Every structure is written in structure tokens, then in C-alpha cells.
CSV table of C-alpha atoms in Angstrom, one decimal:
chain,number,residue,atom,x,y,z
A,13,MET,CA,-60.0,-3.1,-3.6
A,14,THR,CA,-57.2,-2.5,-0.5
A,15,THR,CA,-54.1,-4.5,0.0
A,16,ALA,CA,-52.2,-5.0,3.3
A,17,LYS,CA,-48.9,-6.5,2.9
A,18,LYS,CA,-48.1,-8.7,6.0
A,19,THR,CA,-44.5,-8.7,6.5
A,20,THR,CA,-44.2,-11.9,8.8
A,21,ALA,CA,-45.6,-15.2,8.9
A,22,ALA,CA,-46.4,-18.6,8.1
A,23,ARG,CA,-49.7,-19.6,6.7
A,24,GLN,CA,-50.7,-23.3,6.0
A,25,GLY,CA,-47.0,-24.3,6.4
A,26,PHE,CA,-45.6,-22.0,3.9
A,27,LYS,CA,-43.8,-18.7,4.6
A,28,THR,CA,-42.5,-15.8,2.7
A,29,GLY,CA,-39.3,-16.3,0.8
A,30,GLU,CA,-39.8,-20.1,0.4
A,31,ALA,CA,-39.7,-21.8,-2.9
A,32,ILE,CA,-42.8,-23.6,-3.6
A,33,VAL,CA,-44.3,-25.8,-6.7
A,34,TYR,CA,-47.6,-24.7,-8.1
A,35,PRO,CA,-48.9,-27.6,-10.2
A,36,ALA,CA,-49.9,-25.7,-13.1
A,37,HIS,CA,-46.6,-23.5,-13.1
A,38,GLY,CA,-44.0,-25.1,-11.7
A,39,VAL,CA,-41.3,-23.8,-9.1
A,40,GLY,CA,-42.1,-20.5,-7.8
A,41,ARG,CA,-41.4,-18.4,-4.7
A,42,ILE,CA,-43.7,-17.0,-2.3
A,43,THR,CA,-42.9,-13.3,-2.0
A,44,ALA,CA,-45.5,-11.8,0.5
A,45,ILE,CA,-48.5,-12.7,2.2
A,46,GLU,CA,-51.2,-10.1,1.4
A,47,GLU,CA,-54.8,-9.4,2.6
A,48,GLN,CA,-57.2,-8.0,0.2
A,49,GLU,CA,-60.9,-7.0,0.4
A,50,ILE,CA,-62.6,-8.3,-2.6
A,51,ALA,CA,-66.5,-7.9,-2.7
A,52,GLY,CA,-66.9,-7.0,0.8
A,53,TYR,CA,-64.6,-10.0,2.0
A,54,LYS,CA,-61.3,-10.0,3.4
A,55,LEU,CA,-59.1,-12.8,1.7
A,56,GLU,CA,-55.4,-13.6,2.8
A,57,LEU,CA,-53.4,-14.4,-0.2
A,58,PHE,CA,-50.0,-15.9,-1.1
A,59,VAL,CA,-48.0,-13.7,-3.6
A,60,VAL,CA,-46.3,-16.2,-5.8
A,61,SER,CA,-43.8,-15.1,-8.0
A,62,PHE,CA,-42.6,-17.2,-11.3
A,63,GLU,CA,-39.2,-15.5,-12.1
A,64,LYS,CA,-38.5,-17.4,-15.1
A,65,ASP,CA,-42.1,-17.0,-16.7
A,66,LYS,CA,-42.2,-13.1,-15.5
A,67,MET,CA,-45.6,-14.0,-13.8
A,68,VAL,CA,-47.0,-13.3,-10.4
A,69,LEU,CA,-49.8,-15.5,-9.1
A,70,ARG,CA,-52.1,-14.7,-6.0
A,71,VAL,CA,-53.5,-17.8,-4.3
A,72,PRO,CA,-55.8,-17.6,-1.4
A,73,THR,CA,-54.4,-19.2,1.8
A,74,ALA,CA,-57.3,-21.3,2.5
A,75,LYS,CA,-57.0,-22.9,-1.2
A,76,ALA,CA,-53.6,-23.6,-1.3
A,77,ASN,CA,-53.7,-27.3,-0.4
A,78,ALA,CA,-56.8,-27.8,-2.6
A,79,VAL,CA,-55.1,-26.3,-5.7
A,80,GLY,CA,-52.1,-28.7,-5.0
A,81,MET,CA,-49.5,-26.0,-4.0
A,82,ARG,CA,-46.6,-28.0,-2.3
A,83,LYS,CA,-43.4,-27.4,-0.8
A,84,LEU,CA,-40.3,-28.5,-2.8
A,85,ALA,CA,-39.6,-32.1,-3.0
A,86,GLU,CA,-37.2,-33.8,-0.5
A,87,PRO,CA,-33.6,-34.6,-1.7
A,88,GLU,CA,-34.6,-38.5,-1.4
A,89,LEU,CA,-37.5,-37.8,-3.9
A,90,VAL,CA,-35.2,-36.0,-6.4
A,91,THR,CA,-32.8,-39.0,-6.3
A,92,LYS,CA,-36.0,-41.5,-6.8
A,93,ALA,CA,-36.9,-39.0,-9.8
A,94,LEU,CA,-33.5,-39.3,-11.4
A,95,ASP,CA,-33.7,-43.2,-10.8
A,96,VAL,CA,-37.2,-43.1,-12.8
A,97,LEU,CA,-35.3,-41.5,-15.8
A,98,THR,CA,-32.8,-44.5,-15.9
A,99,GLY,CA,-35.8,-47.0,-16.4
A,100,ARG,CA,-37.4,-48.2,-19.5
A,101,ALA,CA,-39.8,-45.8,-21.5
A,102,ARG,CA,-43.5,-47.0,-21.0
A,103,VAL,CA,-45.3,-45.9,-24.1
A,104,LYS,CA,-48.9,-47.4,-24.2
A,105,ARG,CA,-50.2,-48.3,-27.6
A,106,THR,CA,-52.9,-45.8,-27.7
A,107,MET,CA,-53.9,-42.9,-30.0
A,108,TRP,CA,-51.5,-40.0,-29.6
A,109,SER,CA,-54.4,-37.5,-28.6
A,110,ARG,CA,-55.4,-39.9,-25.5
A,111,ARG,CA,-51.5,-40.4,-24.5
A,112,ALA,CA,-51.1,-36.4,-25.2
A,113,GLN,CA,-53.9,-35.6,-22.8
A,114,GLU,CA,-52.4,-38.2,-20.0
A,115,TYR,CA,-49.2,-36.4,-20.4
A,116,GLU,CA,-50.6,-33.1,-19.9
A,117,ALA,CA,-52.5,-34.3,-16.9
A,118,LYS,CA,-49.3,-35.6,-15.5
A,119,ILE,CA,-47.4,-32.5,-16.2
A,120,ASN,CA,-50.0,-30.3,-14.3
A,121,SER,CA,-50.3,-32.7,-11.4
A,122,GLY,CA,-47.2,-31.1,-10.0
A,123,ASP,CA,-45.9,-34.4,-8.9
A,124,LEU,CA,-42.5,-34.7,-9.4
A,125,ILE,CA,-42.3,-38.4,-10.2
A,126,ALA,CA,-45.2,-38.2,-12.6
A,127,VAL,CA,-43.8,-35.5,-14.5
A,128,THR,CA,-40.2,-37.2,-14.4
A,129,GLU,CA,-41.9,-40.0,-16.3
A,130,VAL,CA,-43.3,-38.0,-19.0
A,131,VAL,CA,-39.6,-37.0,-19.6
A,132,ARG,CA,-38.4,-40.4,-19.6
A,133,ASP,CA,-41.1,-41.6,-21.7
A,134,LEU,CA,-41.0,-38.6,-24.5
A,135,TYR,CA,-37.1,-38.7,-24.5
A,136,ARG,CA,-35.6,-39.0,-27.9
A,137,SER,CA,-31.8,-39.5,-28.4
A,138,ASP,CA,-30.0,-38.3,-31.3
A,139,ALA,CA,-30.0,-41.7,-32.8
A,140,GLN,CA,-33.9,-42.0,-32.6
A,141,PRO,CA,-36.4,-40.7,-35.1
A,142,GLU,CA,-37.6,-37.0,-34.4
A,143,GLN,CA,-40.6,-36.1,-32.3
A,144,SER,CA,-43.8,-34.5,-33.7
A,145,TYR,CA,-44.4,-30.7,-32.8
A,146,SER,CA,-47.1,-31.6,-29.9
A,147,GLU,CA,-44.5,-34.4,-28.5
A,148,ARG,CA,-41.8,-31.8,-28.4
A,149,GLN,CA,-43.7,-29.5,-26.5
A,150,LEU,CA,-44.9,-31.6,-24.1
A,151,TYR,CA,-41.6,-33.1,-23.4
A,152,GLU,CA,-39.9,-29.4,-23.1
A,153,ALA,CA,-42.7,-28.5,-20.7
A,154,ALA,CA,-42.1,-31.6,-18.6
A,155,LEU,CA,-38.4,-31.3,-18.8
A,156,ASP,CA,-38.5,-27.5,-17.7
A,157,ARG,CA,-40.6,-28.5,-14.6
A,158,VAL,CA,-38.3,-31.1,-13.6
A,159,VAL,CA,-35.1,-29.1,-14.3
A,160,ARG,CA,-36.3,-26.2,-12.3
A,161,GLU,CA,-37.5,-28.5,-9.2
A,162,ILE,CA,-34.3,-30.3,-9.2
A,163,ALA,CA,-32.3,-27.1,-9.4
A,164,ALA,CA,-34.0,-25.4,-6.5
A,165,VAL,CA,-33.9,-28.6,-4.0
A,166,ASN,CA,-30.1,-29.2,-4.9
A,167,ARG,CA,-29.7,-25.5,-5.1
A,168,ILE,CA,-27.6,-25.6,-8.5
A,169,THR,CA,-28.2,-23.8,-11.7
A,170,ASP,CA,-30.7,-25.0,-14.2
A,171,THR,CA,-28.0,-25.9,-16.6
A,172,GLU,CA,-26.2,-28.3,-13.9
A,173,SER,CA,-29.8,-29.8,-13.3
A,174,LEU,CA,-30.2,-30.4,-17.0
A,175,LYS,CA,-26.9,-32.2,-17.0
A,176,LEU,CA,-27.9,-34.4,-14.3
A,177,ILE,CA,-31.1,-35.4,-16.2
A,178,GLU,CA,-29.2,-36.1,-19.4
A,179,GLN,CA,-26.9,-38.3,-17.4
A,180,SER,CA,-29.5,-40.3,-15.9
A,181,LEU,CA,-31.5,-40.6,-19.3
A,182,ALA,CA,-28.1,-41.9,-20.9
A,183,LYS,CA,-28.3,-44.7,-18.2
A,184,SER,CA,-31.5,-46.1,-19.6
A,185,PRO,CA,-31.4,-49.8,-20.7
A,186,ARG,CA,-32.7,-48.8,-24.3
A,187,ARG,CA,-30.3,-45.9,-24.7
A,188,ALA,CA,-27.2,-47.8,-23.5
A,189,LYS,CA,-27.9,-50.5,-25.8
A,190,ASN,CA,-28.2,-47.8,-28.9
A,191,ALA,CA,-25.0,-46.4,-27.8
A,192,GLU,CA,-23.2,-50.0,-27.8
A,193,ALA,CA,-24.7,-50.9,-31.2
A,194,ASP,CA,-23.6,-47.6,-32.4
A,195,ALA,CA,-20.2,-48.2,-31.4
A,196,GLU,CA,-20.4,-52.0,-32.7
A,197,GLY,CA,-21.4,-50.5,-35.9
A,198,GLU,CA,-18.6,-48.0,-36.1
A,199,ASP,CA,-16.2,-50.9,-35.2
A,200,ILE,CA,-17.5,-52.9,-37.9
A,201,GLN,CA,-17.4,-50.1,-40.5
A,202,ASP,CA,-13.7,-49.3,-39.4
A,203,GLU,CA,-12.6,-52.8,-40.0
A,204,ALA,CA,-14.3,-53.0,-43.4
A,205,GLU,CA,-12.5,-49.9,-44.3
A,206,ALA,CA,-9.1,-51.2,-43.0
A,207,ALA,CA,-9.6,-54.6,-45.1
């Protein structure tokens, strides 16, 4: 197996040094475009590095679109994703195992809006009941993908991106009502204690 690195170039609309989204792993960066000989065939590959996961993936350039590799979302799409977070959670009344499969499929779709919907639907405020382990795992996986893509698009840190997401989640109608109800409950309790 021989490897020849190509320093230049753009293939399939992608170029070296560019941040991309790979559906099954989230945001990565193309570090090189290599040519390898495998079983007598020359294959051109994108070398994609996922720094946070300490992982390197090699994707055949011809298969990049087929596997769903895409450029980062446009800023307008990020704004739309943050708007999705302010909406009401849509939780189907089906068995958890079925919903978990649907959430997993959305997370691995690489579609920013679909992943954002998972974050919105699985989010729990401090006032709400705790999540099961599997629910928490799916929520954290979806949140991580959204945080990393928004951070990359807006050129901010993951922490700043998380704050943006949390602010949008706090604007959700249900959560706003919970916050008001909590505040009213405290007022009533304060009045009772004062009397």
C-alpha cells in the first residue's frame, strides 16, 4: 500500500484545510487529499481529522457525497436551527425503543435541523424529571454535534456555542411557562411566610 499526499487541490467541491460535517461523526477538518493503492487500484481519499475524538477518517473522494459528507451549514441555517430550539418539543407517544431509533437516525443523518430537533425534544430543564441513561446519551450526542457545528460556523468556542443553545432552549414556550410558574410559586410562598 503506497501513499502519495497531494498538497493542492479541491475535489468534489472540498479542499484541504476546510471544516466539513461527516454524518456519523460530526464536524471534522480535511487535513489532506491522498492517493493510495489498495488491491492494485489507485484510490483518491480525503483525510478527515476529528480533533475532539482523536480520530482520522479516510473517505474516498468519489464517495464523499454518497456518504453524506457536506460543507458546514450556512449562517442562515444556524439561525434557523436556533429557532427550532425555541419551539415546543414534539415527543411521539410511541415506545421508547422506537423513538430512540428515530433519534439515532436523525443524529447520524448529519442534517443540522434534524439533530437540533433531537436536542429540543430530549432537553430537560432542572425543574423537569430526570432522563433515563439512554435518553441522556442520545441528548448529549445530539447536543455535541450541534455545539460543534455552530461553533465552527460562527467561529466561536464550544462553550460560547453551548450558551447560545441554552439561551434558545430557555425561550421555549413550555420552559418559559415553567419558569413563570416557579416564580409565581415562590411569590405565593413568600407571601405565606410574611403573613
